Coordinates of N, CA and C and ligand atoms in Angstrom, one line a residue:
M15 N 0.8 -1.2 0.0 CA 0.0 0.0 0.0 C 0.9 1.3 0.0
T16 N 0.4 2.3 -0.7 CA 1.2 3.5 -0.8 C 1.2 4.2 0.5
Q17 N 2.4 4.7 1.0 CA 2.5 5.5 2.1 C 2.6 7.0 1.6
T18 N 1.7 7.9 2.1 CA 1.8 9.3 1.7 C 2.1 10.1 2.9
F19 N 3.0 11.1 2.7 CA 3.4 12.1 3.7 C 3.2 13.4 3.1
F20 N 2.7 14.4 3.9 CA 2.6 15.7 3.5 C 3.8 16.5 4.1
V21 N 4.6 17.1 3.2 CA 5.8 17.8 3.7 C 5.4 19.3 3.9
T22 N 5.4 19.8 5.1 CA 5.2 21.2 5.3 C 6.4 21.8 6.0
G23 N 6.3 23.1 6.2 CA 7.5 23.7 6.8 C 7.0 24.7 7.9
T24 N 8.0 25.3 8.6 CA 7.6 26.3 9.6 C 7.6 27.7 8.9
D25 N 8.0 27.7 7.6 CA 8.1 28.9 6.9 C 8.4 28.6 5.4
T26 N 8.5 29.6 4.6 CA 9.0 29.4 3.2 C 10.5 29.4 3.3
G27 N 11.1 28.7 2.4 CA 12.6 28.7 2.3 C 13.3 28.0 3.4
V28 N 12.6 27.1 4.0 CA 13.3 26.3 5.1 C 14.0 25.0 4.7
G29 N 13.7 24.7 3.4 CA 14.4 23.5 2.8 C 13.4 22.3 2.6
K30 N 12.1 22.7 2.4 CA 11.2 21.6 2.1 C 11.5 20.8 0.8
T31 N 11.8 21.6 -0.2 CA 12.2 20.9 -1.5 C 13.5 20.2 -1.4
A32 N 14.5 20.8 -0.8 CA 15.8 20.2 -0.7 C 15.7 18.9 0.1
V33 N 15.0 18.9 1.2 CA 14.9 17.7 2.0 C 14.0 16.7 1.3
T34 N 12.9 17.1 0.7 CA 12.0 16.2 0.0 C 12.7 15.4 -1.1
C35 N 13.5 16.2 -1.9 CA 14.2 15.6 -3.0 C 15.3 14.6 -2.5
A36 N 16.0 15.0 -1.5 CA 17.0 14.1 -0.9 C 16.4 12.8 -0.3
L37 N 15.2 13.0 0.2 CA 14.5 11.9 0.8 C 14.0 10.9 -0.3
V38 N 13.5 11.5 -1.4 CA 13.1 10.6 -2.5 C 14.3 9.8 -3.0
R39 N 15.4 10.5 -3.1 CA 16.6 9.8 -3.6 C 17.1 8.7 -2.6
S40 N 17.0 9.0 -1.4 CA 17.4 8.0 -0.3 C 16.4 6.8 -0.3
L41 N 15.1 7.1 -0.5 CA 14.1 6.0 -0.5 C 14.3 5.2 -1.7
T42 N 14.6 5.8 -2.8 CA 14.9 5.1 -4.1 C 16.1 4.2 -3.9
A43 N 17.1 4.7 -3.3 CA 18.4 3.9 -3.1 C 18.1 2.8 -2.1
A44 N 17.1 2.9 -1.3 CA 16.7 1.9 -0.3 C 15.8 0.8 -0.9
G45 N 15.4 1.0 -2.2 CA 14.7 0.0 -2.9 C 13.2 0.3 -3.1
Y46 N 12.8 1.5 -2.7 CA 11.3 1.9 -2.8 C 11.1 2.7 -4.1
R47 N 9.9 2.6 -4.6 CA 9.5 3.6 -5.6 C 9.0 4.8 -4.8
A48 N 9.7 5.9 -5.0 CA 9.3 7.1 -4.2 C 9.2 8.2 -5.2
R49 N 8.2 9.1 -4.9 CA 7.9 10.2 -5.8 C 7.5 11.4 -4.9
A50 N 7.8 12.6 -5.4 CA 7.4 13.8 -4.8 C 6.6 14.7 -5.8
I51 N 5.6 15.4 -5.3 CA 4.8 16.3 -6.1 C 4.5 17.6 -5.4
K52 N 4.1 18.6 -6.1 CA 3.8 19.8 -5.5 C 2.5 20.4 -6.2
P53 N 1.3 20.2 -5.7 CA 0.1 20.5 -6.4 C 0.0 22.0 -6.9
I54 N 0.5 22.9 -6.1 CA 0.4 24.3 -6.5 C 1.8 24.9 -6.2
E55 N 2.3 25.6 -7.2 CA 3.6 26.3 -7.0 C 3.5 27.7 -7.4
T56 N 3.9 28.6 -6.6 CA 3.9 30.1 -6.9 C 5.4 30.5 -7.1
G57 N 5.6 31.7 -7.5 CA 6.9 32.2 -7.7 C 7.6 31.6 -8.9
C58 N 6.9 31.1 -9.9 CA 7.5 30.4 -11.1 C 8.1 31.5 -12.0
A59 N 9.3 31.1 -12.4 CA 10.0 32.0 -13.4 C 9.3 31.8 -14.7
V60 N 9.5 32.8 -15.6 CA 8.9 32.8 -16.9 C 10.0 32.5 -18.0
S61 N 9.8 31.5 -18.8 CA 10.8 31.1 -19.8 C 10.7 32.1 -21.0
A62 N 11.7 32.0 -21.9 CA 11.7 33.0 -23.0 C 10.4 32.8 -23.8
D63 N 9.8 31.6 -23.9 CA 8.6 31.5 -24.7 C 7.3 31.6 -23.8
G64 N 7.5 32.2 -22.6 CA 6.3 32.5 -21.8 C 5.8 31.4 -21.0
E65 N 6.5 30.3 -20.9 CA 6.0 29.2 -20.0 C 6.4 29.5 -18.6
L66 N 5.5 29.1 -17.7 CA 5.9 29.3 -16.2 C 6.7 28.0 -15.8
L67 N 7.8 28.3 -15.2 CA 8.7 27.2 -14.8 C 8.7 26.9 -13.3
P68 N 8.1 25.8 -12.9 CA 8.0 25.5 -11.5 C 9.3 24.8 -11.0
A69 N 10.2 25.5 -10.3 CA 11.5 25.0 -9.9 C 11.3 23.8 -9.0
D70 N 10.3 23.9 -8.1 CA 10.2 22.8 -7.1 C 9.7 21.5 -7.8
A71 N 8.6 21.7 -8.6 CA 8.1 20.5 -9.3 C 9.1 19.9 -10.2
L72 N 9.9 20.7 -10.9 CA 11.0 20.2 -11.8 C 12.0 19.4 -11.0
A73 N 12.3 19.9 -9.8 CA 13.3 19.2 -8.9 C 12.7 17.9 -8.4
H74 N 11.4 17.9 -8.1 CA 10.7 16.7 -7.7 C 10.7 15.6 -8.8
R75 N 10.4 16.0 -10.0 CA 10.4 15.1 -11.1 C 11.8 14.5 -11.3
A76 N 12.8 15.4 -11.2 CA 14.2 14.9 -11.4 C 14.6 13.9 -10.3
A77 N 14.3 14.3 -9.1 CA 14.6 13.4 -7.9 C 13.9 12.1 -8.0
S78 N 12.7 12.1 -8.5 CA 11.9 10.9 -8.7 C 12.4 10.0 -9.8
G79 N 13.3 10.5 -10.6 CA 13.9 9.8 -11.7 C 12.8 9.5 -12.8
L80 N 11.9 10.4 -13.0 CA 10.8 10.2 -13.9 C 10.7 11.3 -15.0
A81 N 11.9 11.6 -15.6 CA 12.0 12.7 -16.5 C 11.1 12.4 -17.7
E82 N 10.7 11.2 -18.0 CA 9.9 10.9 -19.1 C 8.4 11.3 -18.9
L83 N 8.0 11.5 -17.7 CA 6.6 11.9 -17.4 C 6.4 13.4 -17.6
P84 N 5.2 13.7 -18.1 CA 5.0 15.2 -18.2 C 4.9 15.9 -16.8
L85 N 5.3 17.1 -16.8 CA 5.3 17.9 -15.6 C 4.0 17.9 -14.9
E86 N 2.9 17.8 -15.7 CA 1.5 17.9 -15.1 C 1.3 16.8 -14.2
R87 N 2.1 15.7 -14.2 CA 1.9 14.6 -13.2 C 2.6 15.0 -11.9
F88 N 3.2 16.1 -11.8 CA 3.9 16.6 -10.6 C 3.4 17.9 -10.0
I89 N 2.6 18.6 -10.8 CA 2.1 19.9 -10.4 C 0.8 20.1 -11.1
R90 N -0.2 20.8 -10.5 CA -1.4 21.1 -11.1 C -1.5 22.6 -11.5
Y91 N -1.1 23.4 -10.6 CA -1.2 24.9 -10.9 C 0.2 25.6 -10.8
R92 N 0.5 26.4 -11.8 CA 1.7 27.2 -11.7 C 1.3 28.7 -11.7
L93 N 1.9 29.4 -10.8 CA 1.6 30.8 -10.6 C 2.8 31.6 -10.6
R94 N 2.8 32.8 -11.1 CA 4.0 33.6 -11.3 C 4.4 34.3 -10.0
E95 N 3.5 35.0 -9.3 CA 3.9 35.8 -8.2 C 4.2 35.0 -7.0
P96 N 5.3 35.4 -6.3 CA 5.8 34.6 -5.2 C 5.0 34.9 -3.9
L97 N 3.8 34.5 -3.9 CA 2.8 34.7 -2.8 C 2.2 33.4 -2.4
A98 N 1.4 33.5 -1.3 CA 0.6 32.3 -0.9 C -0.2 31.9 -2.1
P99 N -0.4 30.6 -2.3 CA -1.1 30.1 -3.5 C -2.5 30.8 -3.7
A100 N -3.3 30.8 -2.7 CA -4.6 31.4 -2.9 C -4.6 32.9 -3.3
V101 N -3.6 33.6 -2.7 CA -3.5 35.0 -3.0 C -2.9 35.3 -4.4
A102 N -1.9 34.5 -4.7 CA -1.3 34.6 -6.1 C -2.4 34.3 -7.1
A103 N -3.2 33.3 -6.8 CA -4.3 32.9 -7.8 C -5.3 34.0 -7.9
E104 N -5.7 34.6 -6.8 CA -6.7 35.7 -6.8 C -6.2 36.8 -7.7
R105 N -4.9 37.1 -7.5 CA -4.4 38.3 -8.3 C -4.2 37.9 -9.7
A106 N -4.0 36.6 -10.0 CA -3.9 36.2 -11.5 C -5.2 35.9 -12.1
G107 N -6.3 36.0 -11.3 CA -7.6 35.6 -11.9 C -7.7 34.1 -12.2
V108 N -7.0 33.3 -11.4 CA -7.1 31.9 -11.6 C -7.9 31.2 -10.5
D109 N -8.8 30.3 -10.9 CA -9.6 29.6 -9.9 C -8.9 28.3 -9.6
L110 N -8.5 28.2 -8.3 CA -7.8 27.0 -7.9 C -8.9 25.9 -7.5
D111 N -8.9 24.8 -8.1 CA -9.9 23.8 -7.8 C -9.2 22.7 -7.0
I112 N -9.5 22.7 -5.7 CA -8.9 21.7 -4.8 C -9.1 20.3 -5.2
S113 N -10.2 20.0 -5.9 CA -10.5 18.6 -6.3 C -9.5 18.1 -7.3
T114 N -9.0 19.0 -8.2 CA -8.0 18.6 -9.2 C -6.6 18.4 -8.5
C115 N -6.4 19.1 -7.4 CA -5.1 18.8 -6.7 C -5.2 17.5 -6.0
L116 N -6.4 17.2 -5.5 CA -6.6 15.9 -4.8 C -6.5 14.7 -5.8
E117 N -7.0 15.0 -7.0 CA -7.0 14.0 -8.1 C -5.5 13.7 -8.5
L118 N -4.7 14.8 -8.5 CA -3.3 14.6 -8.8 C -2.6 13.7 -7.8
I119 N -2.9 14.0 -6.5 CA -2.4 13.2 -5.4 C -2.8 11.8 -5.5
R120 N -4.1 11.6 -5.7 CA -4.7 10.2 -5.7 C -4.1 9.4 -6.8
T121 N -3.9 10.0 -8.0 CA -3.3 9.3 -9.1 C -1.8 8.9 -8.8
A122 N -1.1 9.9 -8.3 CA 0.3 9.6 -7.9 C 0.4 8.4 -6.9
Q123 N -0.6 8.4 -6.0 CA -0.6 7.4 -5.0 C -0.7 6.0 -5.6
T124 N -1.3 5.9 -6.7 CA -1.5 4.5 -7.3 C -0.2 4.1 -8.1
E125 N 0.7 5.0 -8.2 CA 1.9 4.7 -9.0 C 3.2 4.6 -8.3
T126 N 3.2 4.7 -6.9 CA 4.4 4.7 -6.2 C 4.2 4.0 -4.8
D127 N 5.4 3.7 -4.2 CA 5.3 3.1 -2.9 C 5.2 4.2 -1.8
I128 N 5.9 5.2 -2.0 CA 6.0 6.3 -1.0 C 5.8 7.7 -1.8
L129 N 4.8 8.4 -1.4 CA 4.5 9.7 -2.0 C 4.7 10.8 -1.0
L130 N 5.5 11.8 -1.4 CA 5.7 13.0 -0.6 C 5.1 14.2 -1.3
V131 N 4.1 14.8 -0.6 CA 3.4 16.0 -1.2 C 3.9 17.2 -0.5
E132 N 4.6 18.1 -1.3 CA 5.0 19.3 -0.7 C 3.9 20.4 -0.8
G133 N 3.7 21.0 0.3 CA 2.7 22.1 0.4 C 3.3 23.4 -0.1
A134 N 3.0 24.5 0.5 CA 3.5 25.8 0.2 C 3.7 26.5 1.5
G135 N 4.9 27.1 1.7 CA 5.2 27.8 2.9 C 4.9 26.9 4.2
G136 N 4.0 27.4 5.0 CA 3.8 26.6 6.3 C 2.3 26.2 6.4
L137 N 2.0 25.7 7.5 CA 0.7 25.0 7.8 C -0.5 25.9 7.6
L138 N -0.5 27.2 7.9 CA -1.7 28.0 7.8 C -1.7 29.0 6.7
V139 N -0.9 28.6 5.7 CA -0.9 29.4 4.4 C -2.2 29.2 3.7
P140 N -2.8 30.3 3.2 CA -4.0 30.1 2.4 C -3.7 29.4 1.1
F141 N -4.3 28.2 0.9 CA -3.9 27.4 -0.2 C -4.8 27.5 -1.4
T142 N -6.1 27.3 -1.1 CA -7.1 27.5 -2.1 C -8.2 28.4 -1.6
G143 N -9.3 28.7 -2.4 CA -10.3 29.5 -1.9 C -10.1 31.0 -2.2
T144 N -11.0 31.8 -1.8 CA -10.9 33.3 -2.1 C -11.3 34.0 -0.8
A145 N -10.9 35.3 -0.8 CA -11.3 36.2 0.4 C -12.8 36.2 0.5
R146 N -13.5 36.2 -0.6 CA -14.9 36.3 -0.6 C -15.6 35.1 0.0
N147 N -15.1 33.9 -0.5 CA -15.8 32.7 -0.1 C -15.1 31.9 1.0
G148 N -13.9 32.5 1.5 CA -13.2 31.8 2.5 C -12.0 31.0 1.9
Y149 N -10.9 31.0 2.6 CA -9.7 30.3 2.2 C -9.7 28.9 2.9
Q150 N -9.1 28.0 2.1 CA -8.7 26.7 2.7 C -7.1 26.8 2.9
T151 N -6.7 26.5 4.1 CA -5.3 26.5 4.4 C -4.6 25.2 4.0
V152 N -3.3 25.2 4.1 CA -2.6 23.9 3.8 C -3.0 22.9 4.8
A153 N -3.2 23.3 6.1 CA -3.7 22.4 7.1 C -5.1 21.8 6.8
D154 N -5.9 22.6 6.2 CA -7.3 22.1 5.8 C -7.1 21.0 4.7
V155 N -6.2 21.2 3.8 CA -5.9 20.2 2.8 C -5.4 18.9 3.4
I156 N -4.5 19.1 4.3 CA -3.9 17.9 5.0 C -5.0 17.1 5.7
E157 N -5.9 17.9 6.3 CA -7.1 17.2 7.0 C -7.9 16.4 6.0
T158 N -8.1 17.0 4.9 CA -8.9 16.3 3.8 C -8.2 15.0 3.4
L159 N -6.9 15.1 3.2 CA -6.1 13.9 2.8 C -6.0 12.9 3.9
G160 N -5.9 13.4 5.1 CA -5.8 12.4 6.3 C -4.5 11.7 6.3
V161 N -3.4 12.3 5.9 CA -2.1 11.7 5.9 C -1.1 12.3 6.9
P162 N -0.1 11.5 7.3 CA 0.8 12.1 8.3 C 1.7 13.2 7.7
V163 N 2.2 14.0 8.6 CA 2.9 15.2 8.2 C 4.4 15.2 8.6
L164 N 5.2 15.6 7.7 CA 6.6 15.8 8.0 C 6.8 17.3 8.0
V165 N 7.5 17.8 9.1 CA 7.7 19.2 9.2 C 9.2 19.5 9.0
V166 N 9.5 20.4 8.1 CA 10.9 20.9 7.9 C 11.0 22.3 8.6
A167 N 12.0 22.4 9.4 CA 12.1 23.7 10.1 C 13.6 24.2 9.9
R168 N 13.7 25.5 9.8 CA 15.0 26.2 9.7 C 15.7 26.1 11.1
A169 N 16.9 25.6 11.1 CA 17.6 25.5 12.4 C 18.3 26.8 12.8
R170 N 17.5 27.7 13.3 CA 18.0 29.0 13.7 C 17.4 29.5 15.0
L171 N 17.8 30.7 15.4 CA 17.1 31.3 16.5 C 15.7 31.6 16.1
G172 N 14.7 31.2 16.9 CA 13.3 31.3 16.5 C 12.7 30.0 16.2
T173 N 13.6 29.0 16.0 CA 13.1 27.7 15.6 C 12.2 27.0 16.7
L174 N 12.5 27.2 17.9 CA 11.7 26.6 19.0 C 10.3 27.1 18.9
N175 N 10.1 28.4 18.8 CA 8.8 29.0 18.7 C 8.1 28.5 17.4
H176 N 8.8 28.5 16.3 CA 8.1 28.2 15.0 C 7.7 26.7 15.0
V177 N 8.6 25.8 15.6 CA 8.2 24.4 15.6 C 7.1 24.1 16.6
L178 N 7.1 24.8 17.7 CA 6.1 24.5 18.7 C 4.7 25.1 18.2
L179 N 4.7 26.2 17.5 CA 3.4 26.7 17.0 C 2.9 25.7 16.0
T180 N 3.7 25.2 15.1 CA 3.3 24.2 14.1 C 2.8 22.9 14.8
W181 N 3.6 22.5 15.8 CA 3.2 21.3 16.5 C 1.9 21.4 17.3
E182 N 1.7 22.5 17.9 CA 0.4 22.8 18.6 C -0.8 22.8 17.6
E183 N -0.6 23.4 16.4 CA -1.7 23.4 15.5 C -2.0 22.0 14.9
L184 N -1.0 21.2 14.7 CA -1.2 19.8 14.2 C -2.0 19.1 15.3
R185 N -1.6 19.2 16.5 CA -2.3 18.5 17.6 C -3.7 19.0 17.7
R186 N -3.9 20.3 17.6 CA -5.3 20.9 17.8 C -6.2 20.3 16.7
R187 N -5.7 20.0 15.5 CA -6.5 19.4 14.5 C -6.4 17.9 14.4
N188 N -5.8 17.3 15.4 CA -5.6 15.8 15.4 C -4.9 15.3 14.2
L189 N -4.0 16.0 13.7 CA -3.2 15.6 12.5 C -2.0 14.8 13.1
V190 N -1.5 13.8 12.4 CA -0.4 13.0 12.8 C 0.9 13.6 12.3
C191 N 1.8 13.9 13.3 CA 3.1 14.4 12.9 C 4.1 13.3 12.9
A192 N 4.5 12.9 11.7 CA 5.5 11.8 11.6 C 6.8 12.2 12.1
G193 N 7.1 13.5 12.0 CA 8.4 13.9 12.6 C 8.8 15.3 12.1
V194 N 9.7 15.9 12.8 CA 10.2 17.2 12.5 C 11.7 17.1 12.1
I195 N 12.1 17.8 11.0 CA 13.4 17.7 10.5 C 14.0 19.1 10.7
L196 N 15.0 19.3 11.5 CA 15.7 20.6 11.6 C 16.8 20.7 10.6
N197 N 16.7 21.8 9.8 CA 17.6 21.9 8.6 C 18.4 23.2 8.6
D198 N 19.7 23.0 8.5 CA 20.5 24.2 8.4 C 20.5 24.8 7.0
V199 N 19.9 26.0 6.8 CA 19.8 26.5 5.5 C 20.9 27.5 5.2
D200 N 21.7 27.8 6.2 CA 22.9 28.7 5.9 C 24.1 28.2 6.7
A201 N 25.2 28.6 6.1 CA 26.5 28.0 6.5 C 27.0 28.5 7.9
E202 N 26.4 29.6 8.3 CA 26.9 30.2 9.6 C 26.3 29.5 10.8
A203 N 27.1 28.8 11.5 CA 26.6 28.1 12.7 C 26.3 29.0 13.8
G204 N 25.2 28.8 14.5 CA 24.8 29.6 15.6 C 24.7 28.7 16.9
L205 N 24.9 29.4 18.0 CA 24.9 28.7 19.3 C 23.5 28.0 19.6
E206 N 22.4 28.6 19.1 CA 21.1 28.1 19.4 C 20.9 26.7 18.9
R207 N 21.6 26.4 17.8 CA 21.4 25.1 17.1 C 21.7 23.9 18.1
E208 N 22.6 24.1 19.0 CA 23.1 23.0 19.8 C 22.0 22.4 20.7
D209 N 21.0 23.2 21.1 CA 20.0 22.7 22.0 C 18.6 22.6 21.4
N210 N 18.4 23.0 20.2 CA 17.0 23.0 19.6 C 16.3 21.6 19.7
A211 N 17.0 20.5 19.3 CA 16.4 19.2 19.3 C 16.1 18.7 20.7
R212 N 17.0 18.9 21.6 CA 16.9 18.5 23.0 C 15.7 19.2 23.6
V213 N 15.6 20.5 23.4 CA 14.5 21.3 24.0 C 13.1 20.8 23.4
L214 N 13.1 20.7 22.1 CA 11.8 20.3 21.4 C 11.4 19.0 21.9
R215 N 12.3 18.1 22.2 CA 11.9 16.7 22.6 C 11.2 16.8 24.0
T216 N 11.6 17.7 24.8 CA 11.0 17.8 26.1 C 9.5 18.2 26.0
F217 N 9.1 18.8 24.9 CA 7.7 19.1 24.6 C 7.0 17.9 23.9
G218 N 7.7 16.9 23.7 CA 7.1 15.7 23.0 C 7.2 15.8 21.5
V219 N 8.0 16.7 21.0 CA 8.1 16.9 19.5 C 9.0 15.8 19.0
P220 N 8.6 15.0 18.0 CA 9.5 13.9 17.5 C 10.5 14.5 16.5
V221 N 11.7 14.9 16.9 CA 12.7 15.4 16.0 C 13.4 14.2 15.4
L222 N 13.3 14.1 14.1 CA 13.8 12.9 13.4 C 15.3 13.1 13.0
A223 N 15.6 14.4 12.7 CA 17.0 14.6 12.2 C 17.4 16.0 12.3
E224 N 18.7 16.3 12.4 CA 19.3 17.6 12.4 C 20.2 17.6 11.2
L225 N 19.8 18.3 10.1 CA 20.6 18.2 8.9 C 21.5 19.4 8.8
P226 N 22.8 19.1 8.4 CA 23.8 20.1 8.3 C 23.6 20.9 7.0
Y227 N 24.3 22.0 6.9 CA 24.4 22.8 5.7 C 25.3 22.0 4.7
T228 N 24.7 21.4 3.7 CA 25.4 20.6 2.8 C 24.6 20.4 1.5
A229 N 25.3 20.1 0.4 CA 24.7 19.8 -0.8 C 24.4 18.3 -0.9
H230 N 24.8 17.5 0.1 CA 24.6 16.1 0.1 C 23.8 15.6 1.3
L231 N 22.5 16.0 1.3 CA 21.6 15.7 2.4 C 21.4 14.2 2.6
E232 N 21.5 13.4 1.5 CA 21.1 12.0 1.5 C 21.8 11.2 2.6
S233 N 23.1 11.5 2.8 CA 23.8 10.7 3.8 C 23.4 11.0 5.2
H234 N 22.5 12.0 5.4 CA 22.1 12.4 6.8 C 20.6 12.0 7.1
L235 N 20.0 11.2 6.2 CA 18.6 10.9 6.3 C 18.2 9.5 6.7
A236 N 19.2 8.8 7.2 CA 18.9 7.4 7.5 C 17.8 7.2 8.5
D237 N 17.8 8.1 9.6 CA 16.7 8.0 10.6 C 15.3 8.3 10.0
V238 N 15.3 9.3 9.1 CA 14.0 9.7 8.5 C 13.5 8.6 7.6
V239 N 14.4 8.0 6.8 CA 14.0 6.9 6.0 C 13.4 5.7 6.8
R240 N 14.1 5.4 7.9 CA 13.6 4.4 8.8 C 12.2 4.7 9.4
C241 N 12.1 5.9 9.7 CA 10.8 6.4 10.3 C 9.7 6.2 9.2
I242 N 10.0 6.7 8.0 CA 9.0 6.7 7.0 C 8.6 5.2 6.5
T243 N 9.6 4.4 6.4 CA 9.4 3.1 5.9 C 9.0 2.1 7.0
G244 N 9.5 2.4 8.2 CA 9.2 1.5 9.3 C 9.7 0.1 9.1
S245 N 10.6 -0.1 8.2 CA 11.0 -1.4 7.9 C 12.5 -1.4 7.4
P246 N 13.1 -2.6 7.5 CA 14.5 -2.6 7.0 C 14.5 -2.5 5.4
R247 N 15.7 -2.2 4.9 CA 15.9 -2.1 3.5 C 15.5 -3.4 2.8
R248 N 15.0 -3.2 1.6 CA 14.7 -4.4 0.8 C 15.2 -4.3 -0.6
E249 N 15.2 -5.4 -1.3 CA 15.6 -5.4 -2.7 C 14.5 -4.9 -3.6
R250 N 14.8 -4.0 -4.5 CA 13.8 -3.5 -5.4 C 13.4 -4.6 -6.4
S251 N 12.1 -4.8 -6.6 CA 11.6 -5.8 -7.6 C 11.6 -5.2 -9.0
Ligands
ATP21 N1 20.7 21.6 4.4 C1 20.9 22.5 3.4 N2 22.2 22.8 3.0 C2 22.4 23.7 2.1 N3 21.5 24.4 1.4 C3 20.2 24.1 1.7 C4 19.9 23.2 2.7 N4 18.5 23.1 2.8 C5 18.0 24.0 1.9 N5 19.1 24.6 1.2 C6 18.9 25.6 0.2 O1 18.1 26.7 0.7 C7 17.2 27.2 -0.3 C8 15.8 27.1 0.2 O2 15.5 25.7 0.2 P1 14.2 25.1 -0.4 O3 13.9 25.7 -1.8 O4 14.2 23.6 -0.3 O5 13.1 25.7 0.6 P2 11.5 25.5 0.6 O6 11.1 25.4 2.0 O7 11.1 24.3 -0.3 O8 11.0 26.8 0.0 P3 9.5 27.2 -0.7 O9 8.7 27.5 0.5 O10 9.8 28.3 -1.6 O11 9.0 25.9 -1.4 C9 17.6 26.5 -1.6 O12 18.5 27.2 -2.3 C10 18.2 25.1 -1.1 O13 19.0 24.5 -2.0
MG22 MG1 9.9 24.3 -2.0

C-alpha cells in the first residue's frame, strides 16, 4: 500500500524541497518507488517562450527519476507571483480547484510506494479559496487527505517558537506528525542550534533529524528513511 506524507514547513525557504528531493533519492536507493509532487507552485519563473517554470516540481520530477513523465503529473497549478497560492491565484484571476489537486495526489498514490506531497510555505498558508468565499489553508488540505505530516524547520534562533506553533496546530487538528526535521539553510553556525532538538523533545516533539548545511543531504537521512518506511531495506523488484 502506498504511504503518503505531506511535507510542510515552519516557513517558506526552510528546505522543504531540498529535504524532500534528498528523501526521495534516499528512499529510491533503499529500494522503494518514491515520488514527490507539489500541487500548487507560486513564484514560477517565466521562460523565453512565456512558459511558467516551477522549480520545485521540476526538482521533484528529477529526484523521482521520472524525466519521461509530463510535468503535469507533478504539479497542477503554476503561478508567477511569489505569494501564498490562494493570494497569487486571486491576483492572477485563476480559480484553484482543490479537487483537481486531490486527483493529482490520488493518481500519484497509485503509481508509487511512497509519495511526498510538498505544500507551500507553512501550515496555515491560504492554499485555495478566495477572500470572498473563505480560504482553505494547507492544514485544511492535509485534514482532507488524512495523511501524516513531516515538518521541515529552519535550524536558527526562533526555531523553537516556530516548531512549537506548528506542533500545537497539528495537535489541535488531530493531525499526525510523523516527525520534525531541523535543517541548516545557511553556513553560519549559531549557538542556538546546539539545543534545539533536545528542548523540542521535552515538549514531546518527534525530532527525526538535524541536517547540516550541505549539498549532500542524502547521507544524513537514514533515521528519517527508517521512520517513513518502518522497515529494513529491501531489494527492489
Ligand atoms: N541543508 C541545506 N544545506 C544547504 N542548502 C540548503 C539546505 N537546505 C536547503 N538549502 C537551500 O536553501 C534554499 C531554500 O530551500 P528550499 O527551496 O528547499 O526551501 P522550501 O522550503 O522548499 O521553499 P519554498 O517555500 O519556496 O518551497 C535552496 O537554495 C536550497 O538549496
Ligand atoms: Mg519548496
